[in-house]
CSV table of C-alpha atoms and ligand atoms in Angstrom, one decimal:
chain,number,residue,atom,x,y,z
A,634,UNK,CA,0.0,0.0,0.0
A,635,UNK,CA,1.7,3.2,-1.2
A,636,UNK,CA,-1.1,5.8,-1.1
A,637,UNK,CA,-4.8,5.9,0.0
A,638,UNK,CA,-6.7,7.6,-2.8
A,639,UNK,CA,-9.9,5.7,-3.6
A,640,UNK,CA,-11.7,2.6,-2.4
A,641,UNK,CA,-10.8,1.0,-5.7
A,642,UNK,CA,-7.3,0.8,-4.3
A,643,UNK,CA,-8.6,-1.7,-1.7
A,644,UNK,CA,-9.3,-5.3,-2.6
A,645,UNK,CA,-11.5,-7.2,0.0
A,646,UNK,CA,-8.4,-8.9,1.6
A,647,UNK,CA,-6.8,-5.5,2.2
A,648,UNK,CA,-9.9,-4.0,3.7
A,649,UNK,CA,-10.1,-6.9,6.1
A,650,UNK,CA,-6.4,-6.5,7.0
A,651,UNK,CA,-7.0,-2.8,7.8
A,652,UNK,CA,-10.1,-3.6,9.9
A,653,UNK,CA,-8.3,-6.4,11.8
A,654,UNK,CA,-5.4,-4.2,12.4
A,655,UNK,CA,-7.7,-1.4,13.7
A,656,UNK,CA,-9.2,-3.9,16.1
A,657,UNK,CA,-5.8,-4.5,17.6
A,658,UNK,CA,-5.3,-0.7,17.9
A,659,UNK,CA,-8.4,-0.2,20.0
A,660,UNK,CA,-6.7,-0.2,23.5
A,661,UNK,CA,-4.2,2.5,22.3
A,662,UNK,CA,-6.9,4.5,20.5
A,663,UNK,CA,-8.9,4.6,23.8
A,664,UNK,CA,-5.8,5.6,25.8
A,665,UNK,CA,-5.8,2.4,27.8
A,666,UNK,CA,-2.4,1.4,26.4
A,667,UNK,CA,0.5,3.3,24.8
A,668,UNK,CA,2.6,2.8,21.7
A,669,UNK,CA,5.6,4.4,20.1
A,670,UNK,CA,5.3,2.6,16.8
A,671,UNK,CA,5.6,5.9,14.9
A,672,UNK,CA,8.0,7.6,17.1
A,673,UNK,CA,10.2,10.0,15.1
A,674,UNK,CA,7.7,10.1,12.2
A,675,UNK,CA,5.9,13.2,11.2
A,676,UNK,CA,2.4,13.4,9.6
A,677,UNK,CA,1.3,16.5,7.6
A,678,UNK,CA,-2.4,17.3,7.7
A,679,UNK,CA,-3.1,19.9,5.0
A,680,UNK,CA,-6.8,20.8,4.8
A,681,UNK,CA,-8.0,23.3,2.2
A,682,UNK,CA,-11.6,22.7,3.4
A,683,UNK,CA,-13.2,22.6,6.9
A,684,UNK,CA,-13.0,19.5,8.9
A,685,UNK,CA,-13.5,18.4,12.5
A,686,UNK,CA,-13.5,14.6,12.6
A,687,UNK,CA,-11.1,13.7,9.8
A,688,UNK,CA,-8.3,16.1,10.8
A,689,UNK,CA,-8.5,15.7,14.5
A,690,UNK,CA,-8.8,11.9,14.4
A,691,UNK,CA,-5.8,11.7,12.1
A,692,UNK,CA,-3.9,13.9,14.5
A,693,UNK,CA,-5.0,11.8,17.5
A,694,UNK,CA,-4.1,8.6,15.7
A,695,UNK,CA,-0.6,9.9,14.9
A,696,UNK,CA,0.0,11.2,18.4
A,697,UNK,CA,-1.4,8.0,20.1
A,698,UNK,CA,1.3,6.1,18.1
A,699,UNK,CA,4.0,8.4,19.3
A,700,UNK,CA,4.5,10.5,16.1
A,701,UNK,CA,4.3,14.2,15.5
A,702,UNK,CA,1.9,16.3,13.4
A,703,UNK,CA,2.3,19.5,11.3
A,704,UNK,CA,-0.1,21.1,8.9
A,705,UNK,CA,-2.8,23.7,8.3
A,706,UNK,CA,-6.6,23.9,8.7
A,707,UNK,CA,-7.6,26.3,6.0
A,708,UNK,CA,-5.1,27.7,3.4
A,709,UNK,CA,-5.7,31.4,4.3
A,710,UNK,CA,-2.6,31.6,6.5
A,711,UNK,CA,-0.4,29.8,4.0
A,712,UNK,CA,1.4,30.8,0.8
A,713,UNK,CA,-1.5,29.4,-1.2
A,714,UNK,CA,-3.0,32.9,-0.9
A,715,UNK,CA,0.2,34.2,-2.7
A,716,UNK,CA,-0.6,31.8,-5.6
A,717,UNK,CA,1.4,28.7,-4.7
A,718,UNK,CA,0.1,25.7,-6.6
A,719,UNK,CA,-1.1,22.4,-5.0
A,720,UNK,CA,1.8,20.7,-6.8
A,721,UNK,CA,4.5,23.0,-5.2
A,722,UNK,CA,2.8,22.8,-1.8
A,723,UNK,CA,2.9,19.0,-2.0
A,724,UNK,CA,6.6,19.1,-3.1
A,725,UNK,CA,7.4,21.2,0.0
A,726,UNK,CA,5.3,19.4,2.5
A,727,UNK,CA,6.4,15.9,1.4
A,728,UNK,CA,9.9,17.0,2.2
A,729,UNK,CA,8.9,17.9,5.8
A,730,UNK,CA,6.8,14.9,6.6
A,731,UNK,CA,6.7,11.1,6.3
A,732,UNK,CA,3.0,11.1,5.0
A,733,UNK,CA,0.5,13.7,3.9
A,734,UNK,CA,-3.2,13.8,4.6
A,735,UNK,CA,-4.9,16.0,2.1
A,736,UNK,CA,-8.4,17.5,2.0
A,737,UNK,CA,-9.1,19.6,-1.1
A,738,UNK,CA,-12.2,21.0,-2.8
A,739,UNK,CA,-11.2,19.7,-6.2
A,740,UNK,CA,-12.1,16.2,-7.3
A,741,UNK,CA,-8.9,14.4,-8.3
A,742,UNK,CA,-6.7,16.6,-6.1
A,743,UNK,CA,-5.4,13.7,-4.1
A,744,UNK,CA,-4.5,11.7,-7.2
A,745,UNK,CA,-2.7,14.7,-8.6
A,746,UNK,CA,-0.8,15.1,-5.3
A,747,UNK,CA,0.7,11.6,-5.7
A,748,UNK,CA,2.5,12.8,-8.8
A,749,UNK,CA,4.5,15.4,-6.8
A,750,UNK,CA,5.0,13.6,-3.5
A,751,UNK,CA,7.8,11.4,-2.3
A,752,UNK,CA,5.8,10.1,0.6
A,753,UNK,CA,2.3,8.5,0.9
A,754,UNK,CA,-0.7,10.6,0.3
A,755,UNK,CA,-4.0,9.9,2.1
A,756,UNK,CA,-7.1,11.4,0.5
A,757,UNK,CA,-9.2,13.0,3.3
A,758,UNK,CA,-11.9,14.0,0.8
A,759,UNK,CA,-11.5,15.5,-2.7
A,760,UNK,CA,-14.5,17.7,-3.6
A,761,UNK,CA,-17.5,15.5,-4.4
A,762,UNK,CA,-15.1,12.6,-5.3
A,763,UNK,CA,-14.2,10.1,-2.6
A,764,UNK,CA,-13.4,9.8,1.1
A,765,UNK,CA,-11.8,6.4,1.4
A,766,UNK,CA,-10.7,6.6,5.1
A,767,UNK,CA,-14.2,7.4,6.1
A,768,UNK,CA,-15.4,4.3,4.2
A,769,UNK,CA,-12.9,2.2,6.1
A,770,UNK,CA,-14.2,3.5,9.4
A,771,UNK,CA,-17.8,3.0,8.2
A,772,UNK,CA,-17.0,-0.7,7.4
A,773,UNK,CA,-15.3,-1.1,10.8
A,774,UNK,CA,-18.4,0.3,12.5
A,775,UNK,CA,-20.7,-2.0,10.4
A,776,UNK,CA,-18.7,-5.1,11.3
A,777,UNK,CA,-18.5,-4.2,15.0
A,778,UNK,CA,-22.2,-3.4,15.3
A,779,UNK,CA,-23.7,-6.1,13.1
A,780,UNK,CA,-21.0,-8.8,13.4
A,781,UNK,CA,-20.6,-9.1,9.6
A,782,UNK,CA,-19.9,-7.3,6.4
A,783,UNK,CA,-22.0,-9.4,4.0
A,784,UNK,CA,-25.7,-10.1,3.4
A,785,UNK,CA,-26.8,-6.7,4.5
A,786,UNK,CA,-29.3,-4.2,3.0
A,787,UNK,CA,-28.0,-0.6,3.4
A,788,UNK,CA,-30.1,2.4,2.6
A,789,UNK,CA,-28.1,5.5,1.7
A,790,UNK,CA,-30.3,8.5,2.3
A,791,UNK,CA,-29.8,12.2,1.5
A,792,UNK,CA,-27.5,14.0,-0.8
A,793,UNK,CA,-26.1,11.2,-2.9
A,794,UNK,CA,-24.9,13.5,-5.7
A,795,UNK,CA,-22.4,15.6,-3.8
A,796,UNK,CA,-21.9,13.5,-0.6
A,797,UNK,CA,-18.5,11.9,-1.3
A,798,UNK,CA,-18.7,9.5,1.7
A,799,UNK,CA,-21.6,7.6,0.0
A,800,UNK,CA,-19.8,7.3,-3.3
A,801,UNK,CA,-16.9,5.5,-1.6
A,802,UNK,CA,-19.1,3.5,0.7
A,803,UNK,CA,-21.5,2.2,-2.1
A,804,UNK,CA,-18.5,0.8,-4.0
A,805,UNK,CA,-16.9,-0.8,-0.9
A,806,UNK,CA,-20.2,-2.4,0.2
A,807,UNK,CA,-20.7,-3.9,-3.2
A,808,UNK,CA,-17.3,-5.7,-2.9
A,809,UNK,CA,-19.0,-7.7,-0.1
A,810,UNK,CA,-22.1,-8.5,-2.0
A,811,UNK,CA,-24.5,-6.2,0.0
A,812,UNK,CA,-27.7,-4.7,-1.4
A,813,UNK,CA,-27.8,-1.0,-1.6
A,814,UNK,CA,-30.9,1.2,-1.7
A,815,UNK,CA,-30.5,4.8,-2.9
A,816,UNK,CA,-32.8,7.4,-1.4
A,817,UNK,CA,-32.3,11.0,-2.5
A,818,UNK,CA,-34.3,14.2,-3.4
A,819,UNK,CA,-34.8,14.7,-7.1
A,820,UNK,CA,-31.7,16.2,-8.6
A,821,UNK,CA,-29.4,14.8,-5.9
A,822,UNK,CA,-29.3,11.2,-7.1
A,823,UNK,CA,-26.2,9.0,-7.0
A,824,UNK,CA,-23.8,9.7,-9.9
A,825,UNK,CA,-24.6,7.4,-12.9
A,826,UNK,CA,-21.2,5.7,-12.9
A,827,UNK,CA,-21.8,4.5,-9.3
A,828,UNK,CA,-25.4,3.4,-10.2
A,829,UNK,CA,-24.1,1.5,-13.2
A,830,UNK,CA,-21.4,-0.1,-11.1
A,831,UNK,CA,-24.0,-1.4,-8.6
A,832,UNK,CA,-26.4,-2.5,-11.4
A,833,UNK,CA,-23.6,-4.4,-13.1
A,834,UNK,CA,-23.0,-6.3,-9.9
A,835,UNK,CA,-26.7,-7.0,-9.4
A,836,UNK,CA,-26.6,-5.1,-6.1
A,837,UNK,CA,-28.8,-2.1,-6.7
A,838,UNK,CA,-31.9,-2.4,-4.5
A,839,UNK,CA,-34.5,0.3,-4.8
A,840,UNK,CA,-33.7,3.9,-6.1
A,841,UNK,CA,-36.4,6.2,-4.8
A,842,UNK,CA,-37.2,9.5,-3.2
A,843,UNK,CA,-38.7,8.4,0.1
A,844,UNK,CA,-37.1,6.6,3.1
A,845,UNK,CA,-40.5,5.2,4.0
A,846,UNK,CA,-40.3,3.1,0.8
A,847,UNK,CA,-37.3,1.1,2.0
A,848,UNK,CA,-37.1,1.4,5.8
A,849,UNK,CA,-38.9,-1.9,6.6
A,850,UNK,CA,-36.2,-4.0,4.8
A,851,UNK,CA,-33.2,-1.9,5.9
A,852,UNK,CA,-30.4,-3.2,8.2
A,853,UNK,CA,-28.4,0.0,8.1
A,854,UNK,CA,-29.8,3.4,7.5
A,855,UNK,CA,-26.9,5.7,6.4
A,856,UNK,CA,-28.0,9.3,6.4
A,857,UNK,CA,-26.0,12.1,4.9
A,858,UNK,CA,-26.1,15.9,5.0
A,859,UNK,CA,-27.2,18.0,2.1
A,860,UNK,CA,-23.8,19.4,1.0
A,861,UNK,CA,-24.8,23.1,0.9
A,862,UNK,CA,-21.2,24.3,0.0
A,863,UNK,CA,-21.3,22.3,-3.3
A,864,UNK,CA,-24.6,23.8,-4.7
A,865,UNK,CA,-24.0,26.2,-7.5
A,866,UNK,CA,-27.4,27.8,-6.8
A,867,UNK,CA,-28.6,28.3,-3.2
A,868,UNK,CA,-32.3,28.4,-4.2
A,869,UNK,CA,-31.8,24.8,-5.3
A,870,UNK,CA,-30.4,24.1,-1.8
A,871,UNK,CA,-33.4,25.7,-0.1
A,872,UNK,CA,-35.7,23.4,-2.2
A,873,UNK,CA,-34.2,20.2,-0.8
A,874,UNK,CA,-32.9,21.2,2.7
A,875,UNK,CA,-34.9,19.6,5.4
A,876,UNK,CA,-36.7,17.2,3.1
A,877,UNK,CA,-35.6,14.1,5.1
A,878,UNK,CA,-35.4,13.8,8.8
A,879,UNK,CA,-34.6,10.6,10.7
A,880,UNK,CA,-36.7,10.6,13.8
A,881,UNK,CA,-38.3,8.1,16.2
A,882,UNK,CA,-41.4,7.9,14.0
A,883,UNK,CA,-39.4,6.9,11.0
A,884,UNK,CA,-37.3,4.4,13.0
A,885,UNK,CA,-40.4,2.7,14.4
A,886,UNK,CA,-41.2,1.6,10.8
A,887,UNK,CA,-37.8,-0.2,10.5
A,888,UNK,CA,-36.6,-3.5,12.0
A,889,UNK,CA,-35.6,-3.4,15.7
A,890,UNK,CA,-32.1,-4.5,14.8
A,891,UNK,CA,-31.6,-1.6,12.3
A,892,UNK,CA,-28.8,0.8,13.0
A,893,UNK,CA,-28.4,4.4,12.1
A,894,UNK,CA,-25.1,5.8,10.8
A,895,UNK,CA,-24.0,9.2,9.5
A,896,UNK,CA,-20.5,10.5,8.6
A,897,UNK,CA,-21.3,13.8,10.5
A,898,UNK,CA,-21.6,16.7,10.7
A,899,UNK,CA,-25.4,16.6,10.8
A,900,UNK,CA,-27.5,19.6,10.3
A,901,UNK,CA,-31.2,18.6,10.6
A,902,UNK,CA,-31.2,15.1,9.1
A,903,UNK,CA,-31.3,13.3,12.5
A,904,UNK,CA,-33.5,14.5,15.3
A,905,UNK,CA,-31.6,14.8,18.6
A,906,UNK,CA,-34.1,12.4,20.3
A,907,UNK,CA,-32.5,9.7,18.2
A,908,UNK,CA,-29.2,10.2,19.9
A,909,UNK,CA,-30.3,8.3,23.0
A,910,UNK,CA,-31.9,5.4,21.0
A,911,UNK,CA,-30.1,2.1,20.7
A,912,UNK,CA,-30.1,2.4,16.9
A,913,UNK,CA,-27.9,5.5,17.0
A,914,UNK,CA,-24.3,4.6,16.1
A,915,UNK,CA,-23.0,7.8,14.6
A,916,UNK,CA,-20.9,9.0,17.5
A,917,UNK,CA,-19.3,5.6,18.0
A,918,UNK,CA,-18.7,5.7,14.2
A,919,UNK,CA,-16.8,9.0,14.6
A,920,UNK,CA,-14.6,7.6,17.4
A,921,UNK,CA,-13.8,4.6,15.2
A,922,UNK,CA,-11.9,7.0,12.9
A,923,UNK,CA,-9.1,6.9,15.4
A,924,UNK,CA,-8.2,3.1,15.4
A,925,UNK,CA,-8.8,2.8,11.7
A,926,UNK,CA,-6.6,5.8,10.9
A,927,UNK,CA,-4.0,4.4,13.3
A,928,UNK,CA,-4.1,1.1,11.4
A,929,UNK,CA,-3.6,3.0,8.0
A,930,UNK,CA,-0.8,5.2,9.3
A,931,UNK,CA,1.1,2.2,10.8
A,932,UNK,CA,0.7,0.2,7.6
A,933,UNK,CA,2.0,3.2,5.5
A,934,UNK,CA,4.8,4.3,7.8
A,935,UNK,CA,5.4,1.7,10.5
A,936,UNK,CA,6.0,-1.3,8.2
A,937,UNK,CA,3.0,-3.2,9.6
B,2489,CP,N1,-17.0,12.8,8.3
B,2489,CP,C1,-16.2,13.9,8.1
B,2489,CP,O1,-15.5,13.9,7.0
B,2489,CP,O2,-16.2,14.9,9.0
B,2489,CP,P1,-15.3,16.2,8.9
B,2489,CP,O3,-15.8,17.0,7.7
B,2489,CP,O4,-15.6,16.9,10.2
B,2489,CP,O5,-13.9,15.8,8.8
């Protein structure tokens, strides 16, 4: 494993290896044990777009393993404002660090960065493209909460057009033969290449506009935020904002064993009353970013 750019880079065996390794990392991730596996190594986290979970969980992962962190959260205080290109920034930063975590608004930015980097690049989200480390922590959460990664029906609900986490997740889930329902407002459907990919594998369940149509047969309800920042026209955003809301009434129509996941941040898609219900797994999901990112960093830099 040289870089982490898309889920296509991960065959099933590699996914399982990462998840198993993340499982071993749990005591260190929780602070119950210590490790100096990455002592002397430096991770650069360069974020051109806002982030809470991805950046901080990468930083926590690195520090729990004894390594150091440099980087920026927002390019406003960097030489990017003087016109420095992504290519030159990557050339510089890859000389200062042993791996680079990059979040960038442009789809394909992480792939481009690999051409100018002498160290591993980890894609922390490239525009509306992919978010592969989120997908790995999603799979870790699914396996932990349901005990398996196969034979599940997952309903992806919300902004499937701009929500990059669902692009990566749909592809990864199909590798395990799961059925995927696609529920989105009109105009925010899953990109056609992902739909064709699922259809080609015979794993596309129902594509519709209402969660009520799929909830009774759903094992995992995966809600996403409407990605306001990616709308070219805010009037269009207002049309769809608030259309879907996961609340106790909706959950009462699903199986008792159904779980609710969300990559977060949420805006209004999940009612706060759901937080205390046994179905709610999204905060645990966010924590799971730490052991999964520890596993990835140690595999890329620690020779694991
Ligand atoms: N899930 C996720 O990517 O969250 P952040 O945008 O806060 O990193």
